[in-house]
PDB file of C-alpha atoms in Angstrom:
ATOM      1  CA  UNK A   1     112.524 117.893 118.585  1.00  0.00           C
ATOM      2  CA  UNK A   2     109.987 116.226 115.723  1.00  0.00           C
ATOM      3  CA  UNK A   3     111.010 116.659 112.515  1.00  0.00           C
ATOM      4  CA  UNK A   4     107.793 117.400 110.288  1.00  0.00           C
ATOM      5  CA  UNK A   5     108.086 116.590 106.561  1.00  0.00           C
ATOM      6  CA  UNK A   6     105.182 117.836 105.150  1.00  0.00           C
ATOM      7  CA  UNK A   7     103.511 117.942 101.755  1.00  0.00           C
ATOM      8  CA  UNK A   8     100.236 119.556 100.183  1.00  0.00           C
ATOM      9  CA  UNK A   9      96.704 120.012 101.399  1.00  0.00           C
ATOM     10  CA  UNK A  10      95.613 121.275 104.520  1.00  0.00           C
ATOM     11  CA  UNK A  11      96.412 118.453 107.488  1.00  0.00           C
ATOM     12  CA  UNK A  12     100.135 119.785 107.898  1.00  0.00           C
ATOM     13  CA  UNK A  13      98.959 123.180 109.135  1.00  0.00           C
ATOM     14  CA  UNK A  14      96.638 122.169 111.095  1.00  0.00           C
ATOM     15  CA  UNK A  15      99.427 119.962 112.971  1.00  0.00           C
ATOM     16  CA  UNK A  16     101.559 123.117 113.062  1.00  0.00           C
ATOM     17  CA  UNK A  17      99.357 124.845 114.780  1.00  0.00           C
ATOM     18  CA  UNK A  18      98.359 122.177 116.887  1.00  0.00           C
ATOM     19  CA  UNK A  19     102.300 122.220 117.980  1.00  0.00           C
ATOM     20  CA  UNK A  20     102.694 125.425 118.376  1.00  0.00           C
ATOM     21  CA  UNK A  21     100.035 126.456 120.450  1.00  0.00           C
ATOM     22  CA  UNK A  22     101.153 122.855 122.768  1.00  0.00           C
ATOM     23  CA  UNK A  23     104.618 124.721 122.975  1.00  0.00           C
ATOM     24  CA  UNK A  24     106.257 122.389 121.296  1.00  0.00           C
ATOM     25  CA  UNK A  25     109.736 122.194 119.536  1.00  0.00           C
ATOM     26  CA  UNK A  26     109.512 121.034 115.758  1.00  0.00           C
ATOM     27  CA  UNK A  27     111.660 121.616 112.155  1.00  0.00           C
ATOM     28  CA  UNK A  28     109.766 121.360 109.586  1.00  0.00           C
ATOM     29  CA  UNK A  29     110.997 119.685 105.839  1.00  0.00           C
ATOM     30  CA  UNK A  30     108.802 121.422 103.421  1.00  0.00           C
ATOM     31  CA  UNK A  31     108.324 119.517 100.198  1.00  0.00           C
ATOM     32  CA  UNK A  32     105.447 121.576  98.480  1.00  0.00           C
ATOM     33  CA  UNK A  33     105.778 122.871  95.236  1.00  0.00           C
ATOM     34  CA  UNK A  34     104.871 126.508  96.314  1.00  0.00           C
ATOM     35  CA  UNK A  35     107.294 126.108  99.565  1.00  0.00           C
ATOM     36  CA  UNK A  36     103.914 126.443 101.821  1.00  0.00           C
ATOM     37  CA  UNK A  37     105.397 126.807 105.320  1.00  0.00           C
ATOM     38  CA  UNK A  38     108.375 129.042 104.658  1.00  0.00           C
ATOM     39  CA  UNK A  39     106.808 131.628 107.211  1.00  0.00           C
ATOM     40  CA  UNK A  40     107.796 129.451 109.837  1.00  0.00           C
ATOM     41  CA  UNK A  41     110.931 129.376 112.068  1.00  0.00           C
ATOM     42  CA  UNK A  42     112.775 125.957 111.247  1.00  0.00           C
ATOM     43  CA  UNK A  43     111.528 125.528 107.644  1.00  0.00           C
ATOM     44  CA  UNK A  44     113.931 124.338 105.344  1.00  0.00           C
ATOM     45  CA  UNK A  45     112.605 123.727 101.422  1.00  0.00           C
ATOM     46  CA  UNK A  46     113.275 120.583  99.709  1.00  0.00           C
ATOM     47  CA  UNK A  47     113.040 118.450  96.858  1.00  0.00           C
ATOM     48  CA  UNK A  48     111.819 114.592  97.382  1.00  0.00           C
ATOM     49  CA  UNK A  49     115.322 113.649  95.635  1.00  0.00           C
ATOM     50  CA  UNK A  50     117.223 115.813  98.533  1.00  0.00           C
ATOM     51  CA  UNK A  51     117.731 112.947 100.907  1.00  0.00           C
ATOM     52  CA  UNK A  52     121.103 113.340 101.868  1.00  0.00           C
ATOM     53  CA  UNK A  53     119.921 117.197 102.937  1.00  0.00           C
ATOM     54  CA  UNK A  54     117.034 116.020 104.170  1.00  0.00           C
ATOM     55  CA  UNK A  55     119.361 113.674 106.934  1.00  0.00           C
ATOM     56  CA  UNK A  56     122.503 115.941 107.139  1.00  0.00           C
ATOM     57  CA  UNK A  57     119.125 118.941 108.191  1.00  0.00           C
ATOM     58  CA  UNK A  58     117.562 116.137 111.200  1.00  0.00           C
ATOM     59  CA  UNK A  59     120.920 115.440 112.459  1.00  0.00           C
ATOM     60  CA  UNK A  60     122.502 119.443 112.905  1.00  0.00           C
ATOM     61  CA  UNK A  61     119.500 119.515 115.081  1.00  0.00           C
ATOM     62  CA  UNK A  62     119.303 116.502 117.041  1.00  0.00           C
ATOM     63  CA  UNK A  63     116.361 115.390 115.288  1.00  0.00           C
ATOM     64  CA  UNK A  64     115.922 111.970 115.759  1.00  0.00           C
ATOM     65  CA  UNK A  65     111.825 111.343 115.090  1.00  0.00           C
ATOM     66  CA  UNK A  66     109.841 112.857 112.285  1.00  0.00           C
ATOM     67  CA  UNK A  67     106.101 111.936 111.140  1.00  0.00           C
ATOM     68  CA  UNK A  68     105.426 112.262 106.869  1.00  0.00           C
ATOM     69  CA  UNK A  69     101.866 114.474 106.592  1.00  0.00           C
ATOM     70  CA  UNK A  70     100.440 115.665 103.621  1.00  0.00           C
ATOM     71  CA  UNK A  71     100.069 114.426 100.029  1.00  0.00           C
ATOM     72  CA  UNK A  72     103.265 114.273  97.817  1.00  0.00           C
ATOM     73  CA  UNK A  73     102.887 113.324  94.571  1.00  0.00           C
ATOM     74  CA  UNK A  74     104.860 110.553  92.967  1.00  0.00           C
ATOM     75  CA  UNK A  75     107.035 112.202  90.501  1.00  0.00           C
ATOM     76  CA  UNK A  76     108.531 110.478  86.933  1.00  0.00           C
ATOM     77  CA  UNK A  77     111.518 108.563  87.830  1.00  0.00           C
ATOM     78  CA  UNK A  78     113.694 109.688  84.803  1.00  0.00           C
ATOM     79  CA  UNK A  79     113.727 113.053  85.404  1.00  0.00           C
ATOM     80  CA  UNK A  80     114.757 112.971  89.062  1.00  0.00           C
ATOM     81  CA  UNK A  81     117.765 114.765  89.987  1.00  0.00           C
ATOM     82  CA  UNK A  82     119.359 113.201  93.406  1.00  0.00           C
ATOM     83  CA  UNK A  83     121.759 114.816  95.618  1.00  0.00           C
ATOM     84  CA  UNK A  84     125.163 112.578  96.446  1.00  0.00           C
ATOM     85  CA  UNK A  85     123.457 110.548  99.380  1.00  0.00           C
ATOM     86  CA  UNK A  86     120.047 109.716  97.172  1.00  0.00           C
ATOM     87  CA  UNK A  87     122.394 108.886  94.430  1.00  0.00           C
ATOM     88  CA  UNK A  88     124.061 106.733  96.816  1.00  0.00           C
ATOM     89  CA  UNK A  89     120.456 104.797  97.808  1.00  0.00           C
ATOM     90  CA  UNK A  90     119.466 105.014  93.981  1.00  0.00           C
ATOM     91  CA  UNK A  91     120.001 101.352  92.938  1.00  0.00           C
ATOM     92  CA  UNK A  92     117.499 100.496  96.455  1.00  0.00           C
ATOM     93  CA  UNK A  93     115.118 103.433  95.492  1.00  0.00           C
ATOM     94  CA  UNK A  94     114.669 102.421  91.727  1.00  0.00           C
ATOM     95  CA  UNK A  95     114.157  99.056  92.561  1.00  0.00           C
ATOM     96  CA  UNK A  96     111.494  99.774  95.192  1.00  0.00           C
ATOM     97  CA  UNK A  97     110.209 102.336  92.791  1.00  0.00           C
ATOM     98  CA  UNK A  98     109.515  99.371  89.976  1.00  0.00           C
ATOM     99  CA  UNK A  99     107.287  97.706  92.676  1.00  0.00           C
ATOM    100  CA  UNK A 100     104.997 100.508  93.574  1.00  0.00           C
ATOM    101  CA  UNK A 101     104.548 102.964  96.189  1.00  0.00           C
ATOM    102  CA  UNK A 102     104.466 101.324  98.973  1.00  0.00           C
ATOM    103  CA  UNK A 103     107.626 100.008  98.691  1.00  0.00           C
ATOM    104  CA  UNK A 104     109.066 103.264  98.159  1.00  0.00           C
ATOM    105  CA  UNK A 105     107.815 104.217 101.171  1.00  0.00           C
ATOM    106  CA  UNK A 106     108.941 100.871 102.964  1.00  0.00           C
ATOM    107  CA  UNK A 107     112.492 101.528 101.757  1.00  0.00           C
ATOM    108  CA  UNK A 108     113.035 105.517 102.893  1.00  0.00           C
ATOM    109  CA  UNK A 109     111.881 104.138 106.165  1.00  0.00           C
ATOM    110  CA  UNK A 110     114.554 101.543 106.032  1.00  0.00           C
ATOM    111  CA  UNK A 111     116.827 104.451 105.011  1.00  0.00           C
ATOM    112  CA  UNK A 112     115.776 106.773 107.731  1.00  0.00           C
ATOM    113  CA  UNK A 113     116.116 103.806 110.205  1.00  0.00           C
ATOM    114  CA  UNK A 114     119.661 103.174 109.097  1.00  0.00           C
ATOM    115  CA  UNK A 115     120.323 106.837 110.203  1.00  0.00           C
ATOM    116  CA  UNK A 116     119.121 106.660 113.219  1.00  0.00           C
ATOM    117  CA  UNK A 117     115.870 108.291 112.886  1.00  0.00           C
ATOM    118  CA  UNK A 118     112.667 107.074 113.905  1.00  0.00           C
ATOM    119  CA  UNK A 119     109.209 107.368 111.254  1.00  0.00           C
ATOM    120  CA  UNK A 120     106.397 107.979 113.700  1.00  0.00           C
ATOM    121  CA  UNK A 121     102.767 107.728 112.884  1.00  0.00           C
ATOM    122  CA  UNK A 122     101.290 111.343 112.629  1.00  0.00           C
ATOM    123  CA  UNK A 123      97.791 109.650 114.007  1.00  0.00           C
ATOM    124  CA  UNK A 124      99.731 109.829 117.568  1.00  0.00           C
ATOM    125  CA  UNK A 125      99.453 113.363 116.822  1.00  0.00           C
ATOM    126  CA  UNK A 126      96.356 113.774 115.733  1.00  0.00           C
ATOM    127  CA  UNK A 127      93.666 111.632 117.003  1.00  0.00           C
ATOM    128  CA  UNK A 128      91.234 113.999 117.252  1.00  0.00           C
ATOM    129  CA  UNK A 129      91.326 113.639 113.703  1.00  0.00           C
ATOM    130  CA  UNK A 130      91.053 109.776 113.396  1.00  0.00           C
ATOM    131  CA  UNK A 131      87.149 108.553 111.682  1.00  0.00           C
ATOM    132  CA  UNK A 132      85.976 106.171 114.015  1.00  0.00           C
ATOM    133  CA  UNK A 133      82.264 106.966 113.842  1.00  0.00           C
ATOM    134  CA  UNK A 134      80.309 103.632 112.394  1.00  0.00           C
ATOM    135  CA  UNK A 135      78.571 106.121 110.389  1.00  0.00           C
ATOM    136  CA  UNK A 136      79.101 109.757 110.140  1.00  0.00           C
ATOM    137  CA  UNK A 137      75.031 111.208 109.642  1.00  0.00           C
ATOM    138  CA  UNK A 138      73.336 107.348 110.185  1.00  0.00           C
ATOM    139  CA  UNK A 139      72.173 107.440 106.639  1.00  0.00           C
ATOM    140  CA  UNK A 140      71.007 104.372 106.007  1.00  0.00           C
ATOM    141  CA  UNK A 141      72.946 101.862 103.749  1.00  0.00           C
ATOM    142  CA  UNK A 142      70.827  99.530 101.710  1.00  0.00           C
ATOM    143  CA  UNK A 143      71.973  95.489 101.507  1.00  0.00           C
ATOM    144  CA  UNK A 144      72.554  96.346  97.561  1.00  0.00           C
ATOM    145  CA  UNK A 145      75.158  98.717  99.090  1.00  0.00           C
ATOM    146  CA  UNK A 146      76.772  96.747 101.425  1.00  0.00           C
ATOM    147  CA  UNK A 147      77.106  94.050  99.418  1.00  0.00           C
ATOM    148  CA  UNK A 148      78.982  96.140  96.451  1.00  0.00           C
ATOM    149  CA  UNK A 149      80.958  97.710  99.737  1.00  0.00           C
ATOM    150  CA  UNK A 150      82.154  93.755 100.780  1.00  0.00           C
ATOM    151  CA  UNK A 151      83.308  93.265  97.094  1.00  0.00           C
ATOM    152  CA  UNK A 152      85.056  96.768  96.756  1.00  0.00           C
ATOM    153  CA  UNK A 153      87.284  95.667 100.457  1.00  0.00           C
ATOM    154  CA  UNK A 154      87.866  92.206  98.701  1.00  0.00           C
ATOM    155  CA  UNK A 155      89.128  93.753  95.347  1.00  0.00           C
ATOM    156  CA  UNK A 156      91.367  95.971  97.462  1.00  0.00           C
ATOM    157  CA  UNK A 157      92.757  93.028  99.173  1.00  0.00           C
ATOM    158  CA  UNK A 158      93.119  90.576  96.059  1.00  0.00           C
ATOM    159  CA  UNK A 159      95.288  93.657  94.338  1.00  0.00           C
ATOM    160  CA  UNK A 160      97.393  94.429  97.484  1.00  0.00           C
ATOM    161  CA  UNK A 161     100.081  92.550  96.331  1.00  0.00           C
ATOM    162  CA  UNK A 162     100.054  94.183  93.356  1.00  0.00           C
ATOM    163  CA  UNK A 163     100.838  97.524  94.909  1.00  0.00           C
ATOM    164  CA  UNK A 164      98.048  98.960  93.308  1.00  0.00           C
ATOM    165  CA  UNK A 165      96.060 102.075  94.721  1.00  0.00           C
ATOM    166  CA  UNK A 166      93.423 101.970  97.772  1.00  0.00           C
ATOM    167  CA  UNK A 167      90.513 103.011  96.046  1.00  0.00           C
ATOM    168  CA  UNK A 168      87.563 101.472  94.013  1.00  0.00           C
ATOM    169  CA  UNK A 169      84.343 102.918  92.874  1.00  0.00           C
ATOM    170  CA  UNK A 170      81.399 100.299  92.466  1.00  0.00           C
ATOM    171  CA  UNK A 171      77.729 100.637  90.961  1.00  0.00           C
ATOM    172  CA  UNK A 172      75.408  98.588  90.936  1.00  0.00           C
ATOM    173  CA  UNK A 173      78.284  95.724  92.524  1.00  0.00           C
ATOM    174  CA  UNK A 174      80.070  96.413  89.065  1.00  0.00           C
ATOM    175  CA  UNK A 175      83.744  97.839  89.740  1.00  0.00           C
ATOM    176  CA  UNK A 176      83.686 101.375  87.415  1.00  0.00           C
ATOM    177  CA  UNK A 177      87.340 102.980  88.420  1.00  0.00           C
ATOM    178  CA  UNK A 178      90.002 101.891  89.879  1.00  0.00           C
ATOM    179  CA  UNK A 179      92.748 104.070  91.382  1.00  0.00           C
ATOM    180  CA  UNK A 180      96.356 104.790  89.673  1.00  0.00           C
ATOM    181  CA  UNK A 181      98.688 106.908  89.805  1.00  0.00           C
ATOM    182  CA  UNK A 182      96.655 109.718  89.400  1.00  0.00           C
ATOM    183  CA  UNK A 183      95.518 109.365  93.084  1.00  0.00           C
ATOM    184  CA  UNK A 184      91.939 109.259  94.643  1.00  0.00           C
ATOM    185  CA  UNK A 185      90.273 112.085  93.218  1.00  0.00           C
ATOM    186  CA  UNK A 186      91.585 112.217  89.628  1.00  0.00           C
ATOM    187  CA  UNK A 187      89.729 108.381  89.662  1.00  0.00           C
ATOM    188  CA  UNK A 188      86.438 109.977  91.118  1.00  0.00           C
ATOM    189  CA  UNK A 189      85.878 112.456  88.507  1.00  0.00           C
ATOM    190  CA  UNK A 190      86.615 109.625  86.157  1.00  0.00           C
ATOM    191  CA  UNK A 191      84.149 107.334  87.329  1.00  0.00           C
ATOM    192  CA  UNK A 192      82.039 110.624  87.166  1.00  0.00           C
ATOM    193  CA  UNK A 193      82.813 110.674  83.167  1.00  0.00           C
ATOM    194  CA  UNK A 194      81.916 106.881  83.087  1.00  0.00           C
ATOM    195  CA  UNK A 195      78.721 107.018  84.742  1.00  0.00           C
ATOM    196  CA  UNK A 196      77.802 109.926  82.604  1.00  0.00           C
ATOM    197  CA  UNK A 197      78.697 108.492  79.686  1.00  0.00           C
ATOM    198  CA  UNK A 198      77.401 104.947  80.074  1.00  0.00           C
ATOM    199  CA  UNK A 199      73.801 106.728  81.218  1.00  0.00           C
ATOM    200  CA  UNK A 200      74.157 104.767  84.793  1.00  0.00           C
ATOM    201  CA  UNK A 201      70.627 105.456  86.511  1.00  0.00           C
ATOM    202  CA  UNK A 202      72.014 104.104  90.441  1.00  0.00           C
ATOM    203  CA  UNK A 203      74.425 106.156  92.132  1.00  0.00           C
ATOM    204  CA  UNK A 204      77.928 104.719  92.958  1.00  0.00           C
ATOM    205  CA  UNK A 205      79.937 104.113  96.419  1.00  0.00           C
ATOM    206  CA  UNK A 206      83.582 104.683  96.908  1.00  0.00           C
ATOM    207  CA  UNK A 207      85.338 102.308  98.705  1.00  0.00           C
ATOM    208  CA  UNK A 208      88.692 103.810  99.954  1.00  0.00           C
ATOM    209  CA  UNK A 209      91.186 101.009 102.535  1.00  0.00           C
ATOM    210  CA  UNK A 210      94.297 100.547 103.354  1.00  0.00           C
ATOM    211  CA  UNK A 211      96.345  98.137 101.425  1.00  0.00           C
ATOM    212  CA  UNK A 212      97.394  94.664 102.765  1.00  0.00           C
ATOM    213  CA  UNK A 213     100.845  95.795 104.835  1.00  0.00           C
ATOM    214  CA  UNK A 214     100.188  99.607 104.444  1.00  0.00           C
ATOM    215  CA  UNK A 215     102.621 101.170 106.241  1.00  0.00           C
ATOM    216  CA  UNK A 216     100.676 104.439 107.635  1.00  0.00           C
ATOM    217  CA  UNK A 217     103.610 105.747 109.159  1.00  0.00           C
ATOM    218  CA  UNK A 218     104.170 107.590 105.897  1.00  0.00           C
ATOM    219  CA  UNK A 219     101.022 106.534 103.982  1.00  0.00           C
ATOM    220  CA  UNK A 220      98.154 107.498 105.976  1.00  0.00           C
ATOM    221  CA  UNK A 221      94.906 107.384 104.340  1.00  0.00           C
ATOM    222  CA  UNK A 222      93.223 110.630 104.600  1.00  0.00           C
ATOM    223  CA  UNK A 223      89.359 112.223 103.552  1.00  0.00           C
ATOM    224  CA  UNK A 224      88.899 115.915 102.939  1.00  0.00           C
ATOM    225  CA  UNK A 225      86.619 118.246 102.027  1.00  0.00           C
ATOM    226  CA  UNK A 226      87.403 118.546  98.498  1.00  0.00           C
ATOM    227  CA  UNK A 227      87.173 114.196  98.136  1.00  0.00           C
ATOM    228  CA  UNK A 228      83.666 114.740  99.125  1.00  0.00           C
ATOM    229  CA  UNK A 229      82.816 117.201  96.523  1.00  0.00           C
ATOM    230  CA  UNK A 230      83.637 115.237  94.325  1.00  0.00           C
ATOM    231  CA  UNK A 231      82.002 112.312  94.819  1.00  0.00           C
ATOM    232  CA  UNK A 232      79.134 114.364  95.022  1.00  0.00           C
ATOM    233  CA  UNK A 233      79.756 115.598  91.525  1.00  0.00           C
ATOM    234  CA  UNK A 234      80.589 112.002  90.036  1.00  0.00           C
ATOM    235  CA  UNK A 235      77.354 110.687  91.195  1.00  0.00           C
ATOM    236  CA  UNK A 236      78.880 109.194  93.981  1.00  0.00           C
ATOM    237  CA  UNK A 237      76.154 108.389  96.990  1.00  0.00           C
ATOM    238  CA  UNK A 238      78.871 107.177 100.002  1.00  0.00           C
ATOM    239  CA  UNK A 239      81.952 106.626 100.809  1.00  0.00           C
ATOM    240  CA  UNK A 240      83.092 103.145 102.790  1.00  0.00           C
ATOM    241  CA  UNK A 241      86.470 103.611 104.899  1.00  0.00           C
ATOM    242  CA  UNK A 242      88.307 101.942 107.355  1.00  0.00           C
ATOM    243  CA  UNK A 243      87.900 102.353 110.858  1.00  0.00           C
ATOM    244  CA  UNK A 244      90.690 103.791 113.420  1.00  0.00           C
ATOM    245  CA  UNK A 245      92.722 103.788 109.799  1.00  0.00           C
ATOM    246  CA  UNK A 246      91.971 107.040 108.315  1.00  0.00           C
ATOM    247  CA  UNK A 247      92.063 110.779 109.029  1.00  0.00           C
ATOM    248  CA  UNK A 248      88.959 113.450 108.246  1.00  0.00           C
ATOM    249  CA  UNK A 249      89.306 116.628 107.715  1.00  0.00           C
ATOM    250  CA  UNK A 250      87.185 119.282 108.194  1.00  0.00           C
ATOM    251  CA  UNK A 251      84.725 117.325 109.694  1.00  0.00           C
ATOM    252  CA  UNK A 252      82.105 119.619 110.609  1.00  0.00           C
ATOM    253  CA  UNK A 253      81.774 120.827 106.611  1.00  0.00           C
ATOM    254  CA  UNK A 254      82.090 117.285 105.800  1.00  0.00           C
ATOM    255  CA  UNK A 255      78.942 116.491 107.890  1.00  0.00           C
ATOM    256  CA  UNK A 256      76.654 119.264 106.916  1.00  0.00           C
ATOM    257  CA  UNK A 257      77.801 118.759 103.172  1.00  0.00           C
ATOM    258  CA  UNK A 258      76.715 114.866 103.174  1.00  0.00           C
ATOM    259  CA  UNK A 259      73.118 115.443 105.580  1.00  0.00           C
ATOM    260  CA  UNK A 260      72.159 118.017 102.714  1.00  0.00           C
ATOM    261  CA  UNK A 261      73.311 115.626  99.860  1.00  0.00           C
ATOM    262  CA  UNK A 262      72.389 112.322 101.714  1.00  0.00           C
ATOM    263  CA  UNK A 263      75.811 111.334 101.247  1.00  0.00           C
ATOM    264  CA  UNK A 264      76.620 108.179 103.804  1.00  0.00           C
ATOM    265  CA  UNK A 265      80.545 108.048 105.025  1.00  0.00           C
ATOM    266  CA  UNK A 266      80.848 104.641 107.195  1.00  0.00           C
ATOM    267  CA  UNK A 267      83.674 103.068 108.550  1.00  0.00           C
ATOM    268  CA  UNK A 268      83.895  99.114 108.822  1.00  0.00           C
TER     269      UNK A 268
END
């Protein structure tokens, strides 16, 4: 059986689906704030803070591989409440926590580990899914472009050890936003605001990889609909990605939405 913990937007449901029409078995951990998936058989509502349920859940039914899919936001430390066995990991989890998150993420993999279950990537489960197109509607990218997309992949790298987020928005080769906390596309519409407001005349590029030692296992870099839109609004002409290393949804909308907008997505 695969355990499923799953958080927001839309990529959870559509591996649901995907595993029940293949017959298979799955429990699903639901950690959405409106408890999304409670129409399902096997759902069981959580908290992030409710590891010790979330293990003592896996192991009543032999669960002994899950996949993390969908986004869950990273929530304020202080006003956490942890069951017994999260209490237990706190000291490991709020020192991971001062580092960033992928070293929260690196250490509830550790955790699961020491449990005896095994964090699968959810790419094995959807590859269908997986951008590996060079270039989704062969747009063509100017040199100006490419060269602001090199720096943006550089900048991501320099700042890896850093922990800092996977995203960077360029104009003109000049960086304009960088992500934070606030996640991808809370740092769009800001570099929307910034353009605006510092009258930019050339359109920007997002530049969204993988950090140095990403661990996609439970941090899988993913494009929607919605990301698009945005860009599209923040006067955003392309997106840059990383090949074989990100997921697209709705890729059919995506497409017609960028051909009409001439809107380049590439992966490198």
């Amino acid at each position: 059986m695969l355990g499923i913990i799953a958080g927001e937007t839309s990529l959870p449901k559509y591996l649901i689906n995907k595993l029940i029409k293949n017959n298979s078995k799955f429990l699903i951990l639901d950690l959405t704030k409106s408890n999304n998936f409670k129409k399902y058989a096997n759902s069981y509502s959580l908290k992030i803070t409710q590891l010790g349920k979330a293990i003592s859940i896996l192991n009543k039914n032999n669960c002994k591989k899950i996949i993390f899919i969908g986004k869950v936001k990273r929530p304020e430390i202080s006003l956490l409440k942890f069951d017994k066995k999260a209490f237990f990991y706190l000291p490991r989890l709020y020192s991971a926590f001062k580092k960033g998150d992928g070293s929260i993420l690196k250490e509830i993999i550790k955790i699961f580990n020491e449990n005896k279950i095994k964090v699968l990537n959810s790419m094995k489960f959807t590859p269908e899914l997986v951008f590996n197109e060079k270039n989704i509607n062969n747009i063509k990218v100017s040199n100006l472009d490419k060269t602001s997309i090199n720096k943006g992949i550089q900048i991501i790298k320099t700042l890896s050890k850093f922990d800092i987020g996977q995203s960077v928005v360029l104009n003109n080769g000049y960086v304009l936003a960088m992500e934070g906390p606030e996640g991808t596309d809370e740092m769009i519409k800001r570099s929307g605001y910034l353009s605006k407001k510092l009258k930019l005349k050339n359109k920007s590029i997002l530049i969204k990889f993988p950090k140095a030692n990403q661990d996609l296992r439970v941090d899988l870099p993913t494009l929607g609909l919605d990301t698009v839109k945005n860009c599209i609004k923040a006067n955003i002409k392309g997106i840059a990605v990383k090949r074989s290393q990100n997921i697209i949804l709705e890729r059919d909308k995506i497409f017609n939405l960028t051909k009409k907008n001439n809107f380049f997505i590439i992966s490198l």
